[in-house]
Coordinates of N, CA, C and O in Angstrom, one line a residue:
X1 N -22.1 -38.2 61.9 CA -22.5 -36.9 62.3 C -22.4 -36.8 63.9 O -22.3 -35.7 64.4
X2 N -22.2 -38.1 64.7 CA -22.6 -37.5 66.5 C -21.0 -37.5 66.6 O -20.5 -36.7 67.3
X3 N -20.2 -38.6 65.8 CA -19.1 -38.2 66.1 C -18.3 -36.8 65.7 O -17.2 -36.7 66.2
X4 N -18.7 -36.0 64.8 CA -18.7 -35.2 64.1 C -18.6 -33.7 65.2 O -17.9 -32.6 65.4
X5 N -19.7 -34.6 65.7 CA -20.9 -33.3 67.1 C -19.8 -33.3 68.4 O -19.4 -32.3 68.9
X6 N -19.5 -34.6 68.9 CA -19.2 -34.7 70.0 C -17.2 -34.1 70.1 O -16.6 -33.6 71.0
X7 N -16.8 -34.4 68.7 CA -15.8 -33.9 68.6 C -15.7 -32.1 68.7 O -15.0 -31.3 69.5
X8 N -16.4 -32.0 67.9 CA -16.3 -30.2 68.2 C -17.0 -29.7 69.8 O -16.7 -28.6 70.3
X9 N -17.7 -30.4 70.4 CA -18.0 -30.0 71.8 C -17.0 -30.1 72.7 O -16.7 -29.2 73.4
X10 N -16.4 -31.5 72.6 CA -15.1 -31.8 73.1 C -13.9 -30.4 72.8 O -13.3 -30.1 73.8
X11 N -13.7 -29.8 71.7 CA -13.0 -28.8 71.4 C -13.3 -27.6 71.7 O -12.5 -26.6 71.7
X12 N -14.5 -27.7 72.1 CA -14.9 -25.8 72.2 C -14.5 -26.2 74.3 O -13.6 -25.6 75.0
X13 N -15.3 -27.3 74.7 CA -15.1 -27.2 76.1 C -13.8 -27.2 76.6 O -13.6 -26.8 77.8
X14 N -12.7 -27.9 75.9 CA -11.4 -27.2 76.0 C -10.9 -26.1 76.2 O -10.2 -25.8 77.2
X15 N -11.2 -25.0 74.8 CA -11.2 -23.9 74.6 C -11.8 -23.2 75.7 O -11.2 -22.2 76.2
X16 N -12.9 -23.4 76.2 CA -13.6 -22.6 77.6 C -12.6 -23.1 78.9 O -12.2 -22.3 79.7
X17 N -12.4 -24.2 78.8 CA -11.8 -24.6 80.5 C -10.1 -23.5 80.5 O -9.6 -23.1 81.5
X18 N -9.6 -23.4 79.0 CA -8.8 -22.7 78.7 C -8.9 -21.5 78.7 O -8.0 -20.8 79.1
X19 N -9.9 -20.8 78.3 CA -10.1 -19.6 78.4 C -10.7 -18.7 79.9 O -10.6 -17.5 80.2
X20 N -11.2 -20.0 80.6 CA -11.5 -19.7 82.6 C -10.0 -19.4 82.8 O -9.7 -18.2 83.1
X21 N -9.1 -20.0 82.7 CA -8.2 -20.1 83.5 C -7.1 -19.0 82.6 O -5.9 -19.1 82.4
X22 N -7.9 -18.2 82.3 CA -6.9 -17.1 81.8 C -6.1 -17.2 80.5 O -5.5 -16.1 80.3
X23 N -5.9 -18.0 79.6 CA -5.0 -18.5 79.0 C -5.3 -18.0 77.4 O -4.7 -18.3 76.4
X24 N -6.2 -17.4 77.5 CA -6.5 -17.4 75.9 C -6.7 -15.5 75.5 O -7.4 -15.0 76.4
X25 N -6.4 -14.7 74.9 CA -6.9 -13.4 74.7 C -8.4 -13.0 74.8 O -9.4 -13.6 75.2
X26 N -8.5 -11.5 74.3 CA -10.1 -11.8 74.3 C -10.0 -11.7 72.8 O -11.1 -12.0 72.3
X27 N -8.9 -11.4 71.7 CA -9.0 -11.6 70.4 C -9.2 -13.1 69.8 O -9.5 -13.5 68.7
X28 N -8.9 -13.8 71.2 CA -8.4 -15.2 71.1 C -10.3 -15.9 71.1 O -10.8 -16.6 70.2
X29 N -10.9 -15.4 72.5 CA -11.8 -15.9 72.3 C -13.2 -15.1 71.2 O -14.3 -15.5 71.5
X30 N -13.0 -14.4 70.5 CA -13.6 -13.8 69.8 C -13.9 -14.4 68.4 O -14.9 -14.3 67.7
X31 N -12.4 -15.0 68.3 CA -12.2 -16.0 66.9 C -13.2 -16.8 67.3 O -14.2 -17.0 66.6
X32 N -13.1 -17.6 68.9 CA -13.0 -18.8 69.0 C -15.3 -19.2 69.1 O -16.0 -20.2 69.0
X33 N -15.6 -17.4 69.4 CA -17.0 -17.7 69.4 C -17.3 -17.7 68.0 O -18.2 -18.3 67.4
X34 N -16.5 -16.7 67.3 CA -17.0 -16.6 65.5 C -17.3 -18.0 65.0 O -18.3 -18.5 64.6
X35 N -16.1 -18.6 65.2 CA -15.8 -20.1 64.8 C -17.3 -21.6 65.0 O -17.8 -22.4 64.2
X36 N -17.4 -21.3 66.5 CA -18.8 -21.7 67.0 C -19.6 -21.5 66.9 O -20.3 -22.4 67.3
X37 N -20.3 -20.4 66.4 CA -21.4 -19.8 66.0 C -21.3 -20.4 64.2 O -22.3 -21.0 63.7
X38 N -20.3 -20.1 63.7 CA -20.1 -20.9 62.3 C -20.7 -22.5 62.3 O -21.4 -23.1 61.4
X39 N -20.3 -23.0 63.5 CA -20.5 -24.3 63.2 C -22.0 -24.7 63.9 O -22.7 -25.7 63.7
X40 N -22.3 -23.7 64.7 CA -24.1 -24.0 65.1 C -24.5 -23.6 64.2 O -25.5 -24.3 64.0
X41 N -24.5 -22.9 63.2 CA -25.6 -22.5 61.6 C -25.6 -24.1 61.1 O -26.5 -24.9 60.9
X42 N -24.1 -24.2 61.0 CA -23.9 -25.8 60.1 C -25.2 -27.0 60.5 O -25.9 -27.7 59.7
X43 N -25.2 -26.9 62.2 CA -25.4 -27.8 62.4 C -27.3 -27.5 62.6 O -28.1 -28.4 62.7
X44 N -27.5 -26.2 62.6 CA -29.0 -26.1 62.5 C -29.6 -26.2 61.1 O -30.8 -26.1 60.8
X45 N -28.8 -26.4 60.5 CA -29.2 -26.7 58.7 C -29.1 -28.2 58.4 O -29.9 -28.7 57.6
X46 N -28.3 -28.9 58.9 CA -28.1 -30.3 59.1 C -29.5 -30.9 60.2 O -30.1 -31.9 59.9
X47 N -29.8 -30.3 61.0 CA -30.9 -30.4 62.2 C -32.4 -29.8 61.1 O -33.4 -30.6 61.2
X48 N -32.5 -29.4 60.7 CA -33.6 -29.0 59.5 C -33.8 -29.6 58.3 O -35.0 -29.6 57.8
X49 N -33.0 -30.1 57.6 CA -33.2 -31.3 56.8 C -33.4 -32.8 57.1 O -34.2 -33.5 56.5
X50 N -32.6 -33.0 58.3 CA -33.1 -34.4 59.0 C -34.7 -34.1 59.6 O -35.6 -35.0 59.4
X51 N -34.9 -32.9 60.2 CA -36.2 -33.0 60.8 C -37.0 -32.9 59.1 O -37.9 -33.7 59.2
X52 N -37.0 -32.5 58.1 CA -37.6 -32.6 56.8 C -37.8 -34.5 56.2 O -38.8 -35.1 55.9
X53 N -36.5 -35.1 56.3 CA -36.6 -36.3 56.0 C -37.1 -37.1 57.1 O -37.6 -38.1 56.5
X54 N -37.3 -37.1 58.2 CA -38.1 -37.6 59.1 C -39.5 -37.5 59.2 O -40.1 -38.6 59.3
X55 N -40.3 -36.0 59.0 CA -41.3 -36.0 58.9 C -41.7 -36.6 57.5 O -42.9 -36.2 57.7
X56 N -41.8 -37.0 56.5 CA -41.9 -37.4 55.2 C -41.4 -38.7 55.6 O -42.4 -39.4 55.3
X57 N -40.7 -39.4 56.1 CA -40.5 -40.8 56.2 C -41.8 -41.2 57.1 O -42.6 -42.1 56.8
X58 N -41.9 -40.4 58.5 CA -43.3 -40.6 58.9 C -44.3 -40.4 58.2 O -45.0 -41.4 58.0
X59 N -44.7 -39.5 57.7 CA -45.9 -39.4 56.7 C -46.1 -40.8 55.6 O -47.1 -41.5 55.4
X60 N -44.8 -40.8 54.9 CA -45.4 -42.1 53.7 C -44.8 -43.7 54.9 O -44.3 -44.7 54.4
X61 N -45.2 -43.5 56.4 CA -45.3 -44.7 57.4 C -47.0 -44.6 57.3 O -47.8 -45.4 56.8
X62 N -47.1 -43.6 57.8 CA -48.6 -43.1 58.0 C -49.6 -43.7 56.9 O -50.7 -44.0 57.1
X63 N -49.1 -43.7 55.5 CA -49.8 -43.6 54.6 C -49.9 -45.1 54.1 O -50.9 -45.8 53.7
X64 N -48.4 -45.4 54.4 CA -48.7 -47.2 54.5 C -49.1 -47.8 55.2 O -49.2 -48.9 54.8
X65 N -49.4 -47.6 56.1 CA -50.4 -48.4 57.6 C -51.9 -48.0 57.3 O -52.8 -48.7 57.6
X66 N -52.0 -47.0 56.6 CA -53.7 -46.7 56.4 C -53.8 -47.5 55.1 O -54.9 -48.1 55.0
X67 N -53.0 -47.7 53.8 CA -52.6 -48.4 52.9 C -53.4 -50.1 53.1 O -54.4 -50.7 52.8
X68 N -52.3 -50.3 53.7 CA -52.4 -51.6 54.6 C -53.9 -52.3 55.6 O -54.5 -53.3 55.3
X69 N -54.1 -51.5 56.4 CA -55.4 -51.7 57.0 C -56.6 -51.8 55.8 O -57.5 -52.6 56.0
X70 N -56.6 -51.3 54.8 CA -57.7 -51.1 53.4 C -57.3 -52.3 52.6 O -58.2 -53.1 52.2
X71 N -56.1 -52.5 52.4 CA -56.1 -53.9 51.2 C -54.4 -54.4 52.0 O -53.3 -53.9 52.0
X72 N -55.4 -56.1 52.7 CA -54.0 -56.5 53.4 C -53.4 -57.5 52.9 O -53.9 -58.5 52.5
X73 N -52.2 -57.0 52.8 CA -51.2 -58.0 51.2 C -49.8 -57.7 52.4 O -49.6 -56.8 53.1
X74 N -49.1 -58.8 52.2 CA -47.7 -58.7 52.7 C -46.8 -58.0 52.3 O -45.7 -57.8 52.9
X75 N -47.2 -57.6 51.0 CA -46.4 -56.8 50.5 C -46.2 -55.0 51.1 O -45.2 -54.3 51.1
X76 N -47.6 -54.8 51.7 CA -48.0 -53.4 52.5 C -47.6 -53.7 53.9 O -47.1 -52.7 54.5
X77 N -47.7 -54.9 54.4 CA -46.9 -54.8 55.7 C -45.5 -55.3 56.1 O -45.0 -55.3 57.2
X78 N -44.9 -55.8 55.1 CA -43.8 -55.2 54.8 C -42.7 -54.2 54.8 O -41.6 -54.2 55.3
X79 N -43.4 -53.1 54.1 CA -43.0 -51.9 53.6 C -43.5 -51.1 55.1 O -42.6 -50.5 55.8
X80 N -44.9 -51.2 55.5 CA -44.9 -51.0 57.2 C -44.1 -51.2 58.0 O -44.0 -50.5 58.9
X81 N -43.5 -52.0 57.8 CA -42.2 -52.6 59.2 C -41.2 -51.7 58.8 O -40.8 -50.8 59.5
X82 N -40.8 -51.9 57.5 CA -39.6 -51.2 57.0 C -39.6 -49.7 57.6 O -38.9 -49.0 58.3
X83 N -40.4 -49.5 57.0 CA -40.6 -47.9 56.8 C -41.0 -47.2 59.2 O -40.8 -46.1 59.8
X84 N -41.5 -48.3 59.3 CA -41.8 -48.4 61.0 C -40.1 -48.0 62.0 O -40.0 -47.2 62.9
X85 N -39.0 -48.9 61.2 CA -37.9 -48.9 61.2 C -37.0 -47.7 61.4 O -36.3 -47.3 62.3
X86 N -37.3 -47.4 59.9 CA -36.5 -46.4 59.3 C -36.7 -44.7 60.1 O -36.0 -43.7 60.4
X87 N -38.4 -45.0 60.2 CA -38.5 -43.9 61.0 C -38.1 -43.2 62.6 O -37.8 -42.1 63.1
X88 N -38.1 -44.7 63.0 CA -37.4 -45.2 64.4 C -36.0 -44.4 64.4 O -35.7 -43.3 64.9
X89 N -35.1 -45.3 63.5 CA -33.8 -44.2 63.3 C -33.4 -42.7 63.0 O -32.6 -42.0 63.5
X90 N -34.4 -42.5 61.9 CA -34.3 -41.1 62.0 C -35.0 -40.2 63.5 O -34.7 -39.1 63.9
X91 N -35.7 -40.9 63.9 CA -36.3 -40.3 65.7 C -35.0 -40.3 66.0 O -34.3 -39.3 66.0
X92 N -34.4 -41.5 66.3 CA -33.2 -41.4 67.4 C -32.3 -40.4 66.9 O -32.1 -39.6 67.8
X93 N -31.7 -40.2 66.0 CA -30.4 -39.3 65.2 C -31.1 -37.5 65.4 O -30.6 -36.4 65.9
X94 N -32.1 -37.8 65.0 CA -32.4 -36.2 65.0 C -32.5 -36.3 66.8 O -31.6 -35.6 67.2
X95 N -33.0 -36.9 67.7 CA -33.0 -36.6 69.0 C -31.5 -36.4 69.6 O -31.2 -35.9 70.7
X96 N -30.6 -36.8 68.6 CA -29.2 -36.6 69.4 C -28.8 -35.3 68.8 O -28.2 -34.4 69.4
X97 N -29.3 -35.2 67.4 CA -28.3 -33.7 67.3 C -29.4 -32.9 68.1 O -29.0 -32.6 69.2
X98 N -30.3 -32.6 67.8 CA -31.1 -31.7 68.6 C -31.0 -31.1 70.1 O -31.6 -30.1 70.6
X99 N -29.8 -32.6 70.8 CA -29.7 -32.2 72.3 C -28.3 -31.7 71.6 O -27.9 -30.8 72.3
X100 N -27.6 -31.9 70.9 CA -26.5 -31.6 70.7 C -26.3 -30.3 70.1 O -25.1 -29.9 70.3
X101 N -26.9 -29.7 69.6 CA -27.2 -28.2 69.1 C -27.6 -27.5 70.5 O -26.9 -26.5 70.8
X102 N -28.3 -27.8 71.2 CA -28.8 -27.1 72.6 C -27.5 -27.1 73.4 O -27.4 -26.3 74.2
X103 N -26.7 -27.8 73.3 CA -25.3 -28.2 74.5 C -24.9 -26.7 73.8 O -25.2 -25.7 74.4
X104 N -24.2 -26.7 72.3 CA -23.8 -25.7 71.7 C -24.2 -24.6 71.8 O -23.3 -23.7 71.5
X105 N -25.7 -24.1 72.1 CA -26.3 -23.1 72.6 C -25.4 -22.7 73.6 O -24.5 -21.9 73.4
X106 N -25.6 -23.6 74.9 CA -25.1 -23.6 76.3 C -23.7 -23.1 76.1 O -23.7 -21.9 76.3
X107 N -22.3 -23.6 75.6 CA -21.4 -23.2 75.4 C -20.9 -21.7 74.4 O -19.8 -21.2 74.3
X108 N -22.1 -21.4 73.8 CA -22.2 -20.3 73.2 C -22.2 -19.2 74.4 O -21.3 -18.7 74.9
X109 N -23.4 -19.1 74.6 CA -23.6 -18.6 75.8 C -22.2 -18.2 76.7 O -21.6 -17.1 76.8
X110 N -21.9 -19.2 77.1 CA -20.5 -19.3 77.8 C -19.2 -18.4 77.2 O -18.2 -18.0 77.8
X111 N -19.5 -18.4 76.2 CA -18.0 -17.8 75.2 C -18.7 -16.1 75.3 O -18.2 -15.0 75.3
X112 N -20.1 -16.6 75.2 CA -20.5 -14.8 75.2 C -20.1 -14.2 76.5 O -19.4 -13.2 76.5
X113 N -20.4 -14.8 77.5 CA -20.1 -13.9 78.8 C -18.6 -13.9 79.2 O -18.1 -13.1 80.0
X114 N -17.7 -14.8 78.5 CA -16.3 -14.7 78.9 C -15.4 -13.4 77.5 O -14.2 -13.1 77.3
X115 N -16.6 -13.1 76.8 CA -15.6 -12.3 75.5 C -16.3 -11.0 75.9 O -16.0 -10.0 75.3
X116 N -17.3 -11.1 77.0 CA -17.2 -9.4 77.3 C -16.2 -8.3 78.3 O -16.4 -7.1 78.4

């Protein structure tokens, strides 16, 4: 997915450094915000499911650490680390797309004031 992200940012900030310098229509950049705006929906539906599976991975973390603290078996702290883990990753992934949807804001923006 960041490779996913970083590729189409890489492509639209082309399209802008190309479109400063005169080079593109305004039919040209009109496609080119339709196009971008297409793909920030994508990626705010992708950014809302991850924040769904994150919060629910934290919660049954939550629920195993209180689990755990009540009847302590290795088997509960275990599943604590794991689950400690798992949640870790999903923090980091949603924190990249989430700055990564905000860039695409920023470049949106940009396409708006150059297609007026």
């Amino acid at each position: 997915m960041w490779a996913y992200l970083r590729h189409h940012e890489k492509f639209m900030r082309t399209l802008l450094k190309g479109a400063r310098k005169g080079r593109m229509s305004q039919a040209e950049l009109l496609k080119a915000r339709d196009y971008h705006l297409q793909k920030i929906s994508f990626f705010q539906h992708e950014r809302l499911i991850h924040l769904w599976v994150t919060l629910f991975i934290a919660l049954f973390l939550l629920l195993t650490l209180g689990f755990s603290m009540l009847h302590k078996t290795w088997t509960g702290l275990a599943l604590s680390i794991l689950l400690l883990i798992l949640t870790t990753a999903y923090v980091v992934h949603y924190f990249h797309l989430e700055n990564g949807v905000q860039r695409f804001y920023a470049l949106y923006e940009e396409l708006e004031l150059l297609s007026q």
